[in-house]
mmCIF file of C-alpha atoms in Angstrom:
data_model
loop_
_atom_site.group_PDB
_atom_site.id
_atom_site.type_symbol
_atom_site.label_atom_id
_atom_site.label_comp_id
_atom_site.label_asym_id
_atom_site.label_seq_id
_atom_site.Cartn_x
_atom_site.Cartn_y
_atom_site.Cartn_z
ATOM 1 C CA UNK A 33 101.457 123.203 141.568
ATOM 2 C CA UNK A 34 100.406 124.135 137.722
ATOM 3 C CA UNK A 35 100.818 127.865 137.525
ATOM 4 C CA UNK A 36 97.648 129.983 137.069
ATOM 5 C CA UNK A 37 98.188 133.160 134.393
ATOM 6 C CA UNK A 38 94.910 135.694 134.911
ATOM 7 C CA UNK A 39 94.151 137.129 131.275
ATOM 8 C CA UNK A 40 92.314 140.173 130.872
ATOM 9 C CA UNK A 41 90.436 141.547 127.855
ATOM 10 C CA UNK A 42 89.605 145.163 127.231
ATOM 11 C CA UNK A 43 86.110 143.984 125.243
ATOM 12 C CA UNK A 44 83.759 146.759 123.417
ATOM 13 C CA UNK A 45 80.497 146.327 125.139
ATOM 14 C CA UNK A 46 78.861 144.651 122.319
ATOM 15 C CA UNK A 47 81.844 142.039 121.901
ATOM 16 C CA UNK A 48 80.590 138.287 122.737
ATOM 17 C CA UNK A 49 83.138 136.391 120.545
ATOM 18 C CA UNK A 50 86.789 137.115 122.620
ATOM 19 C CA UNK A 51 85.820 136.261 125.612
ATOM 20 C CA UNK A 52 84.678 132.704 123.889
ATOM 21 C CA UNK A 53 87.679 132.571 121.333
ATOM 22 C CA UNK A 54 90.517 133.307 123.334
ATOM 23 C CA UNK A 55 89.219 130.810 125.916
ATOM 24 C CA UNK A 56 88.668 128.128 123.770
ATOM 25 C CA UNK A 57 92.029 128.055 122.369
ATOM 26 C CA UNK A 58 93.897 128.558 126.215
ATOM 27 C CA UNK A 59 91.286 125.515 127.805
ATOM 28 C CA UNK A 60 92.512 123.425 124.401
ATOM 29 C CA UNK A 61 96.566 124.316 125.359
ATOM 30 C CA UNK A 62 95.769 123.623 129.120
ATOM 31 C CA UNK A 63 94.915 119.761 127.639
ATOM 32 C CA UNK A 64 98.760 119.212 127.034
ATOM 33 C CA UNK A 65 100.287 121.681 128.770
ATOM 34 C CA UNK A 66 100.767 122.605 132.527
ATOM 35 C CA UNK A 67 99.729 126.235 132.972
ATOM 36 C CA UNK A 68 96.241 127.512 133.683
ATOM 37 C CA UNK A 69 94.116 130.732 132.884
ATOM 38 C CA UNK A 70 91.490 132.598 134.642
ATOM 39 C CA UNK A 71 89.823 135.223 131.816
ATOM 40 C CA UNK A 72 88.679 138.657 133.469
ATOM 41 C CA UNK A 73 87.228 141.768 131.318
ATOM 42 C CA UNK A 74 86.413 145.192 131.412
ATOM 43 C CA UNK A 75 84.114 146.675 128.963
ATOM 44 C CA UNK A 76 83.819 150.025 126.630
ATOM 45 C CA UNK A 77 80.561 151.161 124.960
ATOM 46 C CA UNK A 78 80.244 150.454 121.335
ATOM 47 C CA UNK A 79 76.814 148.877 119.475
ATOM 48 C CA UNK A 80 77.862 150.231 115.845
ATOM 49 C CA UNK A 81 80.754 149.643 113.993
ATOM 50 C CA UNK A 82 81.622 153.020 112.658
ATOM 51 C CA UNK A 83 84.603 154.970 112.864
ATOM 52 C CA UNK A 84 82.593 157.503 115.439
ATOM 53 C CA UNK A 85 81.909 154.839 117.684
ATOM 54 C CA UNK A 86 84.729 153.035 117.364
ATOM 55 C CA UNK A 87 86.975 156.648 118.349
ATOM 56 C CA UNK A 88 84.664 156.757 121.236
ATOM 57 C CA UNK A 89 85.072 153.677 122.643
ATOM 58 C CA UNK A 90 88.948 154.310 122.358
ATOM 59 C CA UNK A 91 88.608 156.726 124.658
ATOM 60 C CA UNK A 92 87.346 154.487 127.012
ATOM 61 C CA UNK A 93 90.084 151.957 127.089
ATOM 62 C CA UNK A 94 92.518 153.635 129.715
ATOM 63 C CA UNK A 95 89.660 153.531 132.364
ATOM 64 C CA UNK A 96 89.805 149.666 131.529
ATOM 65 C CA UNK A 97 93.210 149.027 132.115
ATOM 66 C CA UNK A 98 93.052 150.616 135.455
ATOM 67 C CA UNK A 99 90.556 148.084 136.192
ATOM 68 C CA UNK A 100 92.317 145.532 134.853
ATOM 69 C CA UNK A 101 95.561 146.449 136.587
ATOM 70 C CA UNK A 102 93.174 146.287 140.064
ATOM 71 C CA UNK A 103 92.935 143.064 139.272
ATOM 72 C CA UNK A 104 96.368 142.357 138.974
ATOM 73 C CA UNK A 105 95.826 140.462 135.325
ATOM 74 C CA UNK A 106 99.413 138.989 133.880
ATOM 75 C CA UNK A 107 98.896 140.443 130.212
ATOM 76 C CA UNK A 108 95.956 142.242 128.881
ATOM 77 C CA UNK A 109 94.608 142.249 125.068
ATOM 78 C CA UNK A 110 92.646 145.066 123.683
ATOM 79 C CA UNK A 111 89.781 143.014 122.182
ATOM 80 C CA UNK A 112 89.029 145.025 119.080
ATOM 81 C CA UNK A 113 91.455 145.671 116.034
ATOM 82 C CA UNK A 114 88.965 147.777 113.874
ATOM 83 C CA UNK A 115 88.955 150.762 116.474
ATOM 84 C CA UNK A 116 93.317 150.751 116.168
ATOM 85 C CA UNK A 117 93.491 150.486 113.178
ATOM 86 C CA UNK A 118 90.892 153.007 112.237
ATOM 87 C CA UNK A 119 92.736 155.506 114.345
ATOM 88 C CA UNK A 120 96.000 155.824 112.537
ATOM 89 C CA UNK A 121 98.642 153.697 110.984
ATOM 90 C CA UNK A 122 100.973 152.477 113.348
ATOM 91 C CA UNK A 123 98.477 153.470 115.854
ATOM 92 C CA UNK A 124 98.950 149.722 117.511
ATOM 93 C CA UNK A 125 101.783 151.049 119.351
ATOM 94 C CA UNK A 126 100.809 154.321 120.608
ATOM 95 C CA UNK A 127 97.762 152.176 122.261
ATOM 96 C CA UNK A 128 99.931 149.869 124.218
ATOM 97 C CA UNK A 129 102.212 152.189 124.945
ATOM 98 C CA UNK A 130 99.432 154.983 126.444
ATOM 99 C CA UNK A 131 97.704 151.286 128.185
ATOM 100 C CA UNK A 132 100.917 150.362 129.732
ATOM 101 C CA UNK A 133 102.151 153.178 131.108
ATOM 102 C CA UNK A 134 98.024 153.475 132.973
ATOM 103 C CA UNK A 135 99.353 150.179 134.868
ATOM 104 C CA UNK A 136 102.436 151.672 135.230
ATOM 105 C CA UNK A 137 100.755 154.332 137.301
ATOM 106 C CA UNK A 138 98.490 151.798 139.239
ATOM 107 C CA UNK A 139 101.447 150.284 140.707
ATOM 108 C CA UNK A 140 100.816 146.893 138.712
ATOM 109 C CA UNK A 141 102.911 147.198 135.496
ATOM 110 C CA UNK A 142 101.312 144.412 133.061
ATOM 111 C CA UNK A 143 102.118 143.819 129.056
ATOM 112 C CA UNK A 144 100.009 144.667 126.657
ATOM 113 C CA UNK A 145 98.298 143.653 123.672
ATOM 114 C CA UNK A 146 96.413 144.902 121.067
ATOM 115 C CA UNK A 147 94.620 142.457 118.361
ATOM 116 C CA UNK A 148 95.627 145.023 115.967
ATOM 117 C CA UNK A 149 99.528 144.614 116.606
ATOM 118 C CA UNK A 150 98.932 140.838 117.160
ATOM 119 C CA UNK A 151 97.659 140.393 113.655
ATOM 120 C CA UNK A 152 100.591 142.585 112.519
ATOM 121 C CA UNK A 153 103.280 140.958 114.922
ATOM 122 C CA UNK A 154 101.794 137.251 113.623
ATOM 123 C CA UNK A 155 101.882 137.795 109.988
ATOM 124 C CA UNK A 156 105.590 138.409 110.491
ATOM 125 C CA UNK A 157 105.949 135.660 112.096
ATOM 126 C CA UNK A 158 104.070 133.244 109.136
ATOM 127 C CA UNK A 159 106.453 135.144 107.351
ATOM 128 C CA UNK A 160 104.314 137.041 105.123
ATOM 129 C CA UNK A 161 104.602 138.980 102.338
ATOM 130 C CA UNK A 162 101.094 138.850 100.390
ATOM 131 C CA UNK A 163 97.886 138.590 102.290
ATOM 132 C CA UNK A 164 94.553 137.937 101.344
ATOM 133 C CA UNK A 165 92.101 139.402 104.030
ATOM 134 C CA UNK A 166 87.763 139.277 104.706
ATOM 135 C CA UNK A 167 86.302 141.532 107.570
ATOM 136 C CA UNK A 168 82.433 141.700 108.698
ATOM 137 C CA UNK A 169 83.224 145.633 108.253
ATOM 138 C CA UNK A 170 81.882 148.251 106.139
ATOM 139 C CA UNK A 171 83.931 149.037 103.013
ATOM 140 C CA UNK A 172 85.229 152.640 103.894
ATOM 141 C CA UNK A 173 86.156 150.725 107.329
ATOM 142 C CA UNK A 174 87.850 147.501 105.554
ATOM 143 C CA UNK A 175 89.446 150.073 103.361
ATOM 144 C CA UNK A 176 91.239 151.422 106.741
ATOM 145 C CA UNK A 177 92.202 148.033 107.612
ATOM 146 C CA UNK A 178 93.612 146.855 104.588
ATOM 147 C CA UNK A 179 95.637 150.149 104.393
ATOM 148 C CA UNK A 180 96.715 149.407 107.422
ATOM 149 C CA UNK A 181 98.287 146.113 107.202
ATOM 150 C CA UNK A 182 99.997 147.667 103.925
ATOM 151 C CA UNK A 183 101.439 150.353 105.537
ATOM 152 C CA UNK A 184 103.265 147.719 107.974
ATOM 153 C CA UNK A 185 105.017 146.255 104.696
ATOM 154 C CA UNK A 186 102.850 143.459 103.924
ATOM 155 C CA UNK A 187 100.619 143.255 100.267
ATOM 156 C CA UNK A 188 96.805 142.599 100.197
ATOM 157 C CA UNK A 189 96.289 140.851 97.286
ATOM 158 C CA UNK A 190 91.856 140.583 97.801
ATOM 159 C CA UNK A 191 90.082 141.736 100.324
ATOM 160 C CA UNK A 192 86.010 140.978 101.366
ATOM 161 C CA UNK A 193 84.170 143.191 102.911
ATOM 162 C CA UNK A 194 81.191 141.679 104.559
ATOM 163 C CA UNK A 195 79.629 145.528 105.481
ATOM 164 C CA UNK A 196 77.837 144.399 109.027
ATOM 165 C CA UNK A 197 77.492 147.703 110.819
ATOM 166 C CA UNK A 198 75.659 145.564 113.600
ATOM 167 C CA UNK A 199 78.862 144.307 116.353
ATOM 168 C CA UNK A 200 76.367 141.392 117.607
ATOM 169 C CA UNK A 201 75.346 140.628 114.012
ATOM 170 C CA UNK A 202 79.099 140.404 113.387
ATOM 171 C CA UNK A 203 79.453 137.788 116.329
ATOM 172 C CA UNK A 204 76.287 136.078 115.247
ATOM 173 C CA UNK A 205 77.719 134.867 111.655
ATOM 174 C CA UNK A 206 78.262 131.151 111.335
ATOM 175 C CA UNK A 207 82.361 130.435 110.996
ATOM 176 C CA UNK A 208 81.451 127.852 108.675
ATOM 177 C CA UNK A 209 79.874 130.282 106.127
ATOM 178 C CA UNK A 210 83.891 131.284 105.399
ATOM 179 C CA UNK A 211 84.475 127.740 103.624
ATOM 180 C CA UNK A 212 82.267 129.223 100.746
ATOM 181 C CA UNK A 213 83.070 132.688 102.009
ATOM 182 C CA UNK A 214 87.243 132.691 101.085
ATOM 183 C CA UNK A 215 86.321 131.231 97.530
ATOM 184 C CA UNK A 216 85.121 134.808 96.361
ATOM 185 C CA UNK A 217 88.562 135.806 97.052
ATOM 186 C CA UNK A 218 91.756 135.722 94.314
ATOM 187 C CA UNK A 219 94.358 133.993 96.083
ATOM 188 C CA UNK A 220 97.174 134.061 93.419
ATOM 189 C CA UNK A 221 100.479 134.785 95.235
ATOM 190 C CA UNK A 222 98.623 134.636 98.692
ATOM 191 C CA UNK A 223 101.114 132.842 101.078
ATOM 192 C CA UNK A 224 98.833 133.735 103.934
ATOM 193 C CA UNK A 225 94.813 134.043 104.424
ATOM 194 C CA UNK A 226 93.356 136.240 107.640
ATOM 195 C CA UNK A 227 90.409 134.617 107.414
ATOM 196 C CA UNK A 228 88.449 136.937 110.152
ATOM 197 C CA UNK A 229 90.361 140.447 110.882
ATOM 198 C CA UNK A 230 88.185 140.729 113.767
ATOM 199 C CA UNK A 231 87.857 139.540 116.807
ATOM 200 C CA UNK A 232 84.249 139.713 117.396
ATOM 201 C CA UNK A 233 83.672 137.599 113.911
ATOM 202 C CA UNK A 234 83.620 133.810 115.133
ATOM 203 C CA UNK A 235 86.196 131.934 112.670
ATOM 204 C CA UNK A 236 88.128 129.259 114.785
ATOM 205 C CA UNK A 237 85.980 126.080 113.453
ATOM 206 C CA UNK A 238 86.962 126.933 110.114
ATOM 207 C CA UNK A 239 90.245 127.914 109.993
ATOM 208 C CA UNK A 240 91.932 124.180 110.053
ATOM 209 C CA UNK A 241 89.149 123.304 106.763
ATOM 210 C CA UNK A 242 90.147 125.993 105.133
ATOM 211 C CA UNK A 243 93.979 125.966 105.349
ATOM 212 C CA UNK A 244 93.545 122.101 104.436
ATOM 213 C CA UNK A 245 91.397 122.902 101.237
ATOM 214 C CA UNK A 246 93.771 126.071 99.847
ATOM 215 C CA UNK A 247 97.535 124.829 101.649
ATOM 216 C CA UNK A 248 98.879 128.353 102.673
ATOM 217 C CA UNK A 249 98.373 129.598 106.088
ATOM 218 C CA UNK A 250 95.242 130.287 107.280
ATOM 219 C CA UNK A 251 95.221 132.664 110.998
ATOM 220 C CA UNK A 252 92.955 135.362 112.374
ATOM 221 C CA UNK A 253 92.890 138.214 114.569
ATOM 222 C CA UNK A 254 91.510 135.824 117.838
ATOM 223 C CA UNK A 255 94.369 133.643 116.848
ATOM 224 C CA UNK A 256 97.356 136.107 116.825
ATOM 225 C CA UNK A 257 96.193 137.501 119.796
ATOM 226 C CA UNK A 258 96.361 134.593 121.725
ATOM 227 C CA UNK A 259 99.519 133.668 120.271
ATOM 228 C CA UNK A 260 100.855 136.930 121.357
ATOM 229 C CA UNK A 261 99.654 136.456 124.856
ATOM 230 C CA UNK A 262 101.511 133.611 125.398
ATOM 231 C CA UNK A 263 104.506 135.217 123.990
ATOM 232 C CA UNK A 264 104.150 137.852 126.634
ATOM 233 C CA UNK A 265 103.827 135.608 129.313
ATOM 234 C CA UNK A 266 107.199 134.293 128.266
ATOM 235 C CA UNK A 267 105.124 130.873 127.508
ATOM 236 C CA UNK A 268 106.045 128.001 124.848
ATOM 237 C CA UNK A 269 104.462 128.956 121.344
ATOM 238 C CA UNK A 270 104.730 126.311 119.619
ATOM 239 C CA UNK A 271 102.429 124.223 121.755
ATOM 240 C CA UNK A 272 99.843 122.934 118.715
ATOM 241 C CA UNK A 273 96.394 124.702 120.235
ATOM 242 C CA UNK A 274 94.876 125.388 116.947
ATOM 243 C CA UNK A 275 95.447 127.369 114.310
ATOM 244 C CA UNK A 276 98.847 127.310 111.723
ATOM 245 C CA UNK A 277 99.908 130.408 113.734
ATOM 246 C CA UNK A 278 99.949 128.523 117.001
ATOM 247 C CA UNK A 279 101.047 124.561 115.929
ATOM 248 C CA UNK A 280 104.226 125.582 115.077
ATOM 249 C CA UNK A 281 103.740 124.185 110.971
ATOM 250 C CA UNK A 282 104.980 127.300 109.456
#
């Protein structure tokens, strides 16, 4: 029998895009591979993307891993990499640490991921040194991010910062728009592109376009988090589902 893996999300309340992203690129691995996946979420409130809102909504996320945990889920992502970062650097790991140790307590201990550390944790895998980054966030927000990702050792070269305070505004952007998006950017000594550091901002149509119009690596947050699912289920990576992050190329 093929071996069913239940994913949960931890999804701001506003968030429509994970729980379409993620699933996309599993049901496209599930075409030429064996496992299966069952997708299961529990929600925080958050309509605005400031840094009030976002330190709210933090708050919220141990009540959804308990839920999650009831549900005996096999990993679980924290679906939005704005409200880590914007908490701290390095803040990635005090999240999945404090998330963990609530299954821990629940009797149902379950890895965890945060998009945050995924886009971190992937980069080093692309083997990054410079990266070029675009968010849907405000600029004092993108400012966070960016610092961020530098203080984990990596150079941003150009950022874009979109400045959509609205989260469903941010999910209703068309992913093709970043074909003529990325070109505002300076890409000199770029060896990889995040084309969306969010996971709420739909990218995965464009990412293969654009990595075949400017050859470096192109990934995004919805990307690196799936990636680093699998990689906590102990599944094969390099199973081409999309995505340079996930074929294997690099």
């Amino acid at each position: 029998m093929k071996k069913t893996y239940r994913i949960g999300q931890i999804v701001p309340s506003s968030n429509v895009t994970m729980e379409t992203e993620i699933p996309a690129l599993l049901r496209s691995r599930e075409t030429i591979a064996p496992e299966r996946f069952t997708f299961h979420s529990s929600r925080m409130r958050m309509k605005k993307v400031t840094k009030e809102e976002l330190e709210a909504m933090d708050a919220m996320s141990l009540k959804c891993a308990q839920e999650l945990s009831d549900a005996q889920v096999d990993v679980m992502g924290y679906a939005c990499l704005v409200a880590i970062m914007s908490m701290g650097r390095g803040y990635h790991c005090v999240s999945e640490t404090n998330l963990h140790d609530e299954t821990v307590q629940n009797g149902y201990p379950t890895p965890i991921v945060t998009s945050a550390g995924a886009l971190i944790n992937g980069l080093k895998v692309l083997g990054a040194k410079k990266v070029a980054v675009i968010t849907p966030y405000m600029k004092p927000l993108t400012e966070m991010v960016v610092d961020y990702i530098q203080h984990q050792g990596f150079e941003v070269v150009d950022y874009i910062a979109l400045e959509i305070p609205d989260n469903l505004e941010v999910a209703a952007q068309n992913p093709m728009n970043l074909l003529d998006i990325y070109k505002r950017l300076n890409l000199e000594g770029a060896d990889v592109l995040v084309v969306s550091a969010c996971v709420q901002m739909p990218s995965l149509e464009a990412i293969d376009a654009i990595e075949r119009e400017i050859g470096i690596p192109v990934t995004s947050a919805a990307v690196c988090t799936t990636y680093e699912m699998l990689k906590k289920l102990g599944l094969d990576t390099k199973v081409p589902i999309g995505g340079a992050l996930l074929s294997g190329k690099y």
